[in-house]
Amino acid sequence: MNGNSNDLMKASEGKVIRPGGTIGVLGGGQLGRMLALAGRAMGYRFVTLDPTPDAPCGQVADQQIVAPYHDVAAAKQLAEQSDVITYEFENVDADVTTLLMEQSYVPQGSKLLYTTQHRLREKRAIEAAGVKVAPYAEITSAAQLRTEAERFGTPCVLKTATGGYDGKGQWVIRSLDEVEAAYAELSRAKTELVLEQFIHFEKELSVIAARSPRGEVKAFPAAENIHVNNILHLSIVPARTAASIQQEAERLAMRIAESLDIIGLIAVEMFLTADGELFVNELAPRPHNSGHYTMEACKTSQFEQHVRAICNLPLGSTELMTPVVMGNILGQHVEPLLDWMVKPESEQMAPGVTAKVHLYGKQEAKHNRKMGHVNVLAESVDAAMQWIEASNIWEAKE
C-alpha cells in the first residue's frame, strides 16, 4: 500500500485513512470524477479502474488502470495501490469486490452490493428496516405475471431484478393485453423478474444519507425530483412539500443506512402519495445524481461526505445554505449550454440567480447521455425554476 503509519491508524471506532492516503475507485465515470475532485482538495490521492481510456475519473485521478471490471489482475493492481477502495456505481462484479476485500480495505463491503444489485433482495432489506415499499411479487412465468397483474391492477411495472437503470429493464404494463409481450421481452435478460404495483404518487423524493464506521449518521435535505423519459431532469431543494414530510423522508433514509450497516453514502429514492405516505422505490449505495445539488448548496457536498465516511473522518454538516435546482445536462443540451456560457454576464443571469456548471469530460455528446449538470442557486426555488425555463438550455427535453 501507499499509506504509512502516519497515513493509517487504528481508532476504537475503526480504521482511519488520513489525507495523503490513496483512494481506489472501482469505476471511472462522472461520480468517480467528482469524488476525486472533492478528495484531492482534502489531500487524498486517487487511482481508478475503468475499461474506457481517458474516463472522466481517470482525467482527474493520479492514475487510471484501463481494464474490464472483472479483470482479476487489474483488481489486484488497484488493491496494491490503494489504502481504501470504493465504487462509484453498484453494478460492480461482487466477486471482484470480495477479492478486493481480501487484498485491500473496502469499508462498503460486498454484502451491500449483493443486496442492492438485486431488486428482490433490496426490497426485502428495506422491509426488514421497517420501511414501506410498493407491493411486489417475484415473477417466474407469463401465467403468473397475468395472475399478479390482475391482482395489482393496471398499470403495474415489470422489472428485471438486476441490471436496470434510467428506465431500462422495465415495462409499464398498461393493460393485460401486454402481459405476454412484456414477459417475453424482459425474460430475455435471463434474470429474475419482479412485478410492482403502480404507486400513484404526487411527488418523487430522494435523500442521500451517510454513515461512517464509527456509527455517525447524517442525511442531506430531501430533494424533489422530476424525471423526463425515466431520466432525472431536475432536483429541487427544498422539496416543495411539507417540512414534516421532508423530515420523515430523511429519518427513513437514516434508518435504512443504519439497518443495512452502510459505510459511505446511500441514496434512497421514494414516492410520496397524495395522503402523505412514503414508499421507497430504489436504493443506490454511492453518490447519486439527485445529490449533485449539494456541491454548492450545502456546507458539505455529497462527494466530500463520501470521502469522509469511507475514510472514517467526522462527517461534515449537511446544512442547506441556499435554495437550489439541479438540472441535468444531456447530450442534446450541451450546445445550448455552451452557447449560453459565452454570452455576456448581463445576458446570462437574472438578479439574485447564480448558475454553477459542471461538465464531466465525456468525449461524445450522445442523445440522452448525461454530460454534466448545472446547479442553479437563487433566493427561492421558484426563482431558480423561472430562470431554467427562460434560459432555453433544456428546451430539448426529449
Coordinates of C-alpha atoms in Angstrom, one line a residue:
M1 CA 0.0 0.0 0.0
N2 CA 1.0 3.6 -0.5
G3 CA 0.0 4.6 3.1
N4 CA 2.4 4.5 6.0
S5 CA 2.0 4.7 9.8
N6 CA 1.3 8.4 9.5
D7 CA -1.5 7.8 6.9
L8 CA -3.3 5.0 8.6
M9 CA -4.2 4.5 12.2
K10 CA -6.5 2.3 14.2
A11 CA -9.2 4.1 16.2
S12 CA -11.5 2.4 18.6
E13 CA -14.3 3.0 16.0
G14 CA -12.4 1.5 13.1
K15 CA -9.6 2.3 10.6
V16 CA -9.0 5.9 9.8
I17 CA -7.5 6.9 6.4
R18 CA -5.8 10.2 6.8
P19 CA -5.3 12.7 4.0
G20 CA -2.2 11.7 2.0
G21 CA -3.6 8.2 1.6
T22 CA -4.7 6.8 -1.8
I23 CA -8.4 6.1 -2.5
G24 CA -9.0 3.5 -5.2
V25 CA -12.2 3.9 -7.2
L26 CA -13.8 1.0 -9.0
G27 CA -15.5 2.7 -12.0
G28 CA -14.3 5.8 -13.9
G29 CA -17.5 7.7 -14.6
Q30 CA -18.6 11.1 -13.6
L31 CA -19.4 10.1 -10.0
G32 CA -15.8 9.0 -9.6
R33 CA -14.6 12.2 -11.2
M34 CA -16.5 14.4 -8.8
L35 CA -15.4 12.2 -5.9
A36 CA -11.8 12.5 -6.9
L37 CA -12.1 16.3 -7.3
A38 CA -13.5 16.6 -3.8
G39 CA -11.0 14.2 -2.3
R40 CA -8.0 15.8 -3.9
A41 CA -9.0 19.1 -2.3
M42 CA -8.8 17.3 1.0
G43 CA -5.3 16.0 0.3
Y44 CA -6.0 12.4 -0.9
R45 CA -4.6 10.7 -4.0
F46 CA -6.7 8.6 -6.4
V47 CA -6.4 5.6 -8.7
T48 CA -9.3 4.4 -10.7
L49 CA -10.1 1.2 -12.7
D50 CA -12.3 1.6 -15.8
P51 CA -12.3 -0.1 -19.2
T52 CA -12.6 3.1 -21.1
P53 CA -9.4 5.0 -21.8
D54 CA -9.4 8.6 -20.5
A55 CA -12.5 8.0 -18.5
P56 CA -14.0 11.0 -16.7
C57 CA -12.5 9.9 -13.3
G58 CA -9.2 9.0 -15.0
Q59 CA -8.8 12.5 -16.2
V60 CA -8.5 13.9 -12.7
A61 CA -7.1 10.8 -10.8
D62 CA -3.4 10.2 -10.3
Q63 CA -3.7 7.1 -12.4
Q64 CA -6.2 5.1 -14.4
I65 CA -5.9 1.3 -14.7
V66 CA -7.6 0.5 -18.1
A67 CA -9.1 -2.9 -17.8
P68 CA -12.5 -4.6 -17.6
Y69 CA -14.1 -4.7 -14.2
H70 CA -13.9 -8.5 -14.0
D71 CA -10.1 -8.5 -14.7
V72 CA -8.6 -10.1 -11.6
A73 CA -5.1 -8.9 -12.3
A74 CA -6.2 -5.3 -12.7
A75 CA -8.3 -5.6 -9.4
K76 CA -5.2 -6.8 -7.6
Q77 CA -3.2 -3.9 -9.0
L78 CA -5.9 -1.5 -7.7
A79 CA -5.7 -3.2 -4.3
E80 CA -1.9 -2.9 -4.2
Q81 CA -2.0 0.8 -4.9
S82 CA -4.9 1.8 -2.6
D83 CA -5.3 2.4 1.1
V84 CA -9.1 2.2 0.8
I85 CA -11.3 1.2 -2.1
T86 CA -14.8 2.5 -3.0
Y87 CA -17.1 2.0 -6.0
E88 CA -19.0 4.7 -8.0
F89 CA -21.8 2.5 -9.4
E90 CA -23.5 -0.6 -8.0
N91 CA -23.3 -2.9 -11.0
V92 CA -19.7 -3.9 -10.0
D93 CA -18.8 -7.6 -10.0
A94 CA -19.5 -8.7 -6.4
D95 CA -16.8 -11.4 -6.8
V96 CA -14.2 -8.8 -7.7
T97 CA -15.3 -6.7 -4.7
T98 CA -14.9 -9.8 -2.5
L99 CA -11.3 -10.3 -3.9
L100 CA -10.6 -6.6 -3.2
M101 CA -11.8 -7.0 0.4
E102 CA -9.2 -9.8 0.8
Q103 CA -6.4 -7.8 -0.8
S104 CA -7.2 -4.3 0.5
Y105 CA -9.7 -2.3 2.6
V106 CA -13.2 -1.9 1.2
P107 CA -15.3 -0.5 4.0
Q108 CA -18.6 -0.6 2.0
G109 CA -18.1 -4.4 1.6
S110 CA -19.6 -6.8 -0.8
K111 CA -22.7 -7.6 1.1
L112 CA -24.2 -4.2 0.3
L113 CA -23.5 -4.7 -3.4
Y114 CA -25.1 -8.2 -3.2
T115 CA -28.2 -6.6 -1.7
T116 CA -28.6 -3.5 -3.9
Q117 CA -27.7 -5.2 -7.2
H118 CA -30.9 -7.3 -7.0
R119 CA -34.3 -5.7 -6.7
L120 CA -35.9 -8.6 -4.7
R121 CA -33.1 -8.7 -2.2
E122 CA -33.1 -4.9 -1.9
K123 CA -36.9 -4.8 -1.3
R124 CA -36.6 -7.4 1.5
A125 CA -33.8 -5.5 3.1
I126 CA -35.9 -2.3 3.0
E127 CA -38.8 -4.1 4.6
A128 CA -36.5 -5.5 7.3
A129 CA -35.6 -2.0 8.2
G130 CA -39.3 -1.3 8.8
V131 CA -39.8 0.9 5.8
K132 CA -42.5 0.6 3.2
V133 CA -42.0 -0.5 -0.4
A134 CA -44.7 -0.8 -3.1
P135 CA -46.4 -4.2 -3.1
Y136 CA -44.5 -6.6 -5.3
A137 CA -44.3 -10.2 -6.4
E138 CA -41.5 -12.4 -7.9
I139 CA -42.4 -13.5 -11.4
T140 CA -41.3 -16.8 -12.9
S141 CA -43.8 -17.3 -15.8
A142 CA -46.1 -15.4 -18.1
A143 CA -49.1 -17.1 -16.5
Q144 CA -48.0 -15.9 -13.0
L145 CA -47.4 -12.5 -14.4
R146 CA -51.1 -12.4 -15.6
T147 CA -52.3 -13.5 -12.2
E148 CA -50.3 -10.9 -10.3
A149 CA -51.1 -8.2 -12.8
E150 CA -54.8 -8.9 -12.3
R151 CA -54.3 -8.8 -8.5
F152 CA -52.4 -5.5 -8.6
G153 CA -54.4 -3.9 -11.4
T154 CA -53.0 -1.9 -14.3
P155 CA -50.9 0.0 -14.7
C156 CA -48.2 -2.1 -13.0
V157 CA -44.5 -2.3 -13.6
L158 CA -42.5 -5.4 -14.6
K159 CA -38.7 -5.1 -13.9
T160 CA -35.7 -7.2 -14.2
A161 CA -34.2 -8.0 -10.8
T162 CA -30.7 -6.9 -12.0
G163 CA -29.1 -4.5 -14.4
G164 CA -31.8 -1.9 -15.0
Y165 CA -31.2 1.9 -14.8
D166 CA -32.6 5.1 -16.2
G167 CA -35.8 3.3 -17.2
K168 CA -34.0 0.3 -18.8
G169 CA -35.0 -3.2 -17.8
Q170 CA -38.6 -2.4 -17.1
W171 CA -42.0 -2.4 -18.8
V172 CA -45.1 -0.4 -17.6
I173 CA -48.0 -2.8 -18.2
R174 CA -51.0 -0.6 -19.0
S175 CA -53.4 -3.4 -20.0
L176 CA -53.5 -7.2 -19.6
D177 CA -53.1 -7.5 -23.3
E178 CA -49.4 -6.5 -22.8
V179 CA -48.6 -9.4 -20.4
E180 CA -47.1 -11.9 -22.9
A181 CA -45.1 -9.3 -24.7
A182 CA -43.7 -7.8 -21.5
Y183 CA -42.7 -11.2 -20.2
A184 CA -41.1 -12.2 -23.5
E185 CA -39.1 -9.0 -23.7
L186 CA -37.8 -8.8 -20.1
S187 CA -37.2 -12.6 -19.7
R188 CA -34.5 -12.3 -22.3
A189 CA -32.3 -10.9 -19.6
K190 CA -32.1 -14.3 -18.1
T191 CA -32.6 -13.0 -14.6
E192 CA -35.4 -13.0 -12.0
L193 CA -38.3 -10.6 -12.7
V194 CA -40.3 -8.6 -10.2
L195 CA -43.8 -7.0 -10.7
E196 CA -44.5 -3.9 -8.7
Q197 CA -47.9 -2.4 -8.0
F198 CA -48.0 1.1 -9.6
I199 CA -47.9 3.8 -6.9
H200 CA -50.0 6.8 -7.9
F201 CA -47.6 9.3 -6.4
E202 CA -47.8 13.1 -6.0
K203 CA -44.0 13.6 -6.0
E204 CA -40.8 11.7 -6.2
L205 CA -38.3 12.5 -3.4
S206 CA -34.8 11.3 -2.6
V207 CA -32.5 11.6 0.3
I208 CA -28.7 11.0 0.5
A209 CA -27.7 9.6 3.8
A210 CA -24.1 9.0 5.1
R211 CA -22.8 6.6 7.7
S212 CA -19.2 6.1 8.9
P213 CA -17.5 3.1 10.6
R214 CA -17.7 4.9 13.9
G215 CA -21.6 4.9 13.5
E216 CA -22.1 8.5 12.8
V217 CA -25.2 9.1 10.5
K218 CA -26.3 12.2 8.8
A219 CA -28.8 13.0 6.0
F220 CA -28.9 15.7 3.4
P221 CA -32.1 17.7 2.8
A222 CA -34.7 15.8 0.8
A223 CA -34.8 16.6 -2.9
E224 CA -37.9 16.7 -5.1
N225 CA -37.1 15.0 -8.4
I226 CA -38.6 15.5 -11.8
H227 CA -37.9 12.8 -14.5
V228 CA -38.3 13.0 -18.2
N229 CA -38.3 9.7 -20.1
N230 CA -37.2 7.9 -16.9
I231 CA -34.0 10.1 -16.7
L232 CA -33.6 12.6 -13.9
H233 CA -34.2 16.1 -15.2
L234 CA -34.4 18.4 -12.2
S235 CA -33.8 18.1 -8.4
I236 CA -35.4 20.8 -6.4
V237 CA -34.3 21.7 -2.8
P238 CA -36.1 22.4 -0.5
A239 CA -38.6 20.0 -1.8
R240 CA -42.0 21.6 -2.5
T241 CA -43.8 19.7 0.3
A242 CA -44.5 20.0 4.0
A243 CA -41.4 20.2 6.3
S244 CA -42.8 17.2 8.2
I245 CA -42.7 15.1 5.0
Q246 CA -39.1 16.1 4.3
Q247 CA -38.1 15.3 7.9
E248 CA -39.8 11.9 7.7
A249 CA -38.0 11.1 4.4
E250 CA -34.7 12.0 6.0
R251 CA -35.5 9.8 9.0
L252 CA -36.3 6.8 6.8
A253 CA -33.1 7.2 4.9
M254 CA -31.1 7.3 8.1
R255 CA -33.0 4.2 9.4
I256 CA -32.1 2.3 6.2
A257 CA -28.4 3.4 6.5
E258 CA -28.3 2.0 10.0
S259 CA -30.2 -1.2 9.3
L260 CA -28.0 -2.1 6.3
D261 CA -24.8 -1.1 8.1
I262 CA -24.0 1.4 5.3
I263 CA -20.5 2.8 5.1
G264 CA -20.3 5.8 2.8
L265 CA -23.4 7.1 1.1
I266 CA -26.8 5.6 0.4
A267 CA -29.3 7.3 -1.9
V268 CA -32.9 6.5 -1.1
E269 CA -35.5 7.2 -3.8
M270 CA -39.1 7.5 -2.6
F271 CA -42.6 8.0 -3.8
L272 CA -44.9 10.5 -1.9
T273 CA -48.6 9.8 -2.3
A274 CA -51.4 12.3 -2.0
D275 CA -52.2 11.2 1.5
G276 CA -48.7 11.7 2.7
E277 CA -47.4 8.1 2.6
L278 CA -43.8 7.5 1.6
F279 CA -42.8 4.3 -0.3
V280 CA -39.1 3.5 -1.0
N281 CA -38.6 2.8 -4.7
E282 CA -34.8 2.1 -5.0
L283 CA -31.5 2.4 -3.2
A284 CA -28.1 3.3 -4.6
P285 CA -25.0 2.7 -2.3
R286 CA -22.9 5.6 -3.7
P287 CA -23.1 9.3 -4.6
H288 CA -26.2 9.9 -6.6
N289 CA -27.4 12.2 -9.4
S290 CA -30.1 13.7 -7.2
G291 CA -27.4 14.7 -4.7
H292 CA -25.4 16.9 -7.0
Y293 CA -27.2 20.0 -5.7
T294 CA -25.1 19.6 -2.5
M295 CA -21.9 20.7 -4.4
E296 CA -22.7 24.4 -4.0
A297 CA -25.9 24.5 -1.9
C298 CA -24.7 22.6 1.3
K299 CA -21.9 23.2 3.7
T300 CA -20.6 19.7 2.7
S301 CA -21.0 18.1 -0.7
Q302 CA -22.1 14.5 -1.1
F303 CA -18.7 13.7 -2.6
E304 CA -16.7 15.2 0.3
Q305 CA -19.1 13.4 2.7
H306 CA -18.5 10.1 1.0
V307 CA -14.7 10.5 1.3
R308 CA -15.2 11.4 5.0
A309 CA -17.3 8.4 5.6
I310 CA -15.1 5.7 3.9
C311 CA -12.0 7.2 5.5
N312 CA -13.7 7.4 8.9
L313 CA -13.3 11.1 9.4
P314 CA -16.0 13.0 11.2
L315 CA -19.0 13.7 8.9
G316 CA -19.5 17.2 7.7
S317 CA -22.5 19.5 8.2
T318 CA -25.4 18.8 5.8
E319 CA -27.0 22.2 6.3
L320 CA -28.6 23.7 3.2
M321 CA -27.2 27.2 2.6
T322 CA -29.4 28.3 -0.3
P323 CA -32.4 27.1 -2.3
V324 CA -31.2 25.3 -5.4
V325 CA -32.4 23.5 -8.5
M326 CA -30.1 21.0 -10.2
G327 CA -30.6 20.5 -13.9
N328 CA -29.0 17.5 -15.7
I329 CA -27.2 18.3 -19.0
L330 CA -27.9 15.6 -21.5
G331 CA -26.3 15.3 -24.9
Q332 CA -29.0 17.4 -26.6
H333 CA -28.4 20.2 -24.0
V334 CA -24.6 20.6 -24.5
E335 CA -24.7 23.0 -27.4
P336 CA -27.3 25.3 -25.9
L337 CA -25.4 25.3 -22.6
L338 CA -22.1 26.2 -24.4
D339 CA -23.9 28.9 -26.3
W340 CA -25.2 30.3 -23.0
M341 CA -21.8 30.1 -21.3
V342 CA -20.1 32.5 -23.8
K343 CA -22.9 35.2 -23.5
P344 CA -22.0 38.4 -21.7
E345 CA -22.8 38.2 -18.0
S346 CA -25.6 40.7 -18.3
E347 CA -27.4 38.2 -20.6
Q348 CA -26.6 35.1 -18.6
M349 CA -28.2 35.6 -15.2
A350 CA -31.3 37.1 -13.6
P351 CA -30.9 39.2 -10.5
G352 CA -30.3 37.0 -7.4
V353 CA -29.7 33.8 -9.5
T354 CA -26.3 32.1 -9.9
A355 CA -25.7 29.0 -12.1
K356 CA -22.7 26.7 -11.5
V357 CA -21.8 24.5 -14.4
H358 CA -20.2 21.0 -14.0
L359 CA -19.2 19.1 -17.2
Y360 CA -17.9 15.5 -17.0
G361 CA -15.3 15.4 -19.7
K362 CA -17.1 12.8 -21.8
Q363 CA -15.9 12.8 -25.4
E364 CA -19.2 12.3 -27.3
A365 CA -22.5 14.1 -26.6
K366 CA -25.0 11.4 -27.3
H367 CA -28.7 12.0 -27.1
N368 CA -30.0 11.4 -23.5
R369 CA -26.4 10.7 -22.3
K370 CA -25.6 12.5 -19.0
M371 CA -22.8 15.0 -19.9
G372 CA -23.0 17.3 -16.9
H373 CA -25.2 19.3 -14.6
V374 CA -26.0 22.9 -13.6
N375 CA -26.7 23.9 -10.0
V376 CA -29.0 27.0 -10.1
L377 CA -28.8 28.9 -6.8
A378 CA -31.4 31.5 -6.0
E379 CA -33.4 33.2 -3.3
S380 CA -36.2 30.7 -3.9
V381 CA -36.8 27.5 -5.9
D382 CA -39.4 29.4 -7.8
A383 CA -36.8 31.9 -9.0
A384 CA -34.5 29.1 -10.0
M385 CA -37.2 27.4 -11.9
Q386 CA -38.1 30.6 -13.7
W387 CA -34.5 31.0 -14.8
I388 CA -34.3 27.4 -16.0
E389 CA -37.4 27.9 -18.2
A390 CA -36.2 31.2 -19.5
S391 CA -32.6 30.0 -20.3
N392 CA -33.8 27.6 -23.1
I393 CA -30.9 25.3 -22.3
W394 CA -33.3 22.5 -21.5
E395 CA -35.8 23.3 -24.3
A396 CA -35.0 19.9 -26.0
K397 CA -36.1 17.6 -23.2
E398 CA -36.7 14.6 -25.5

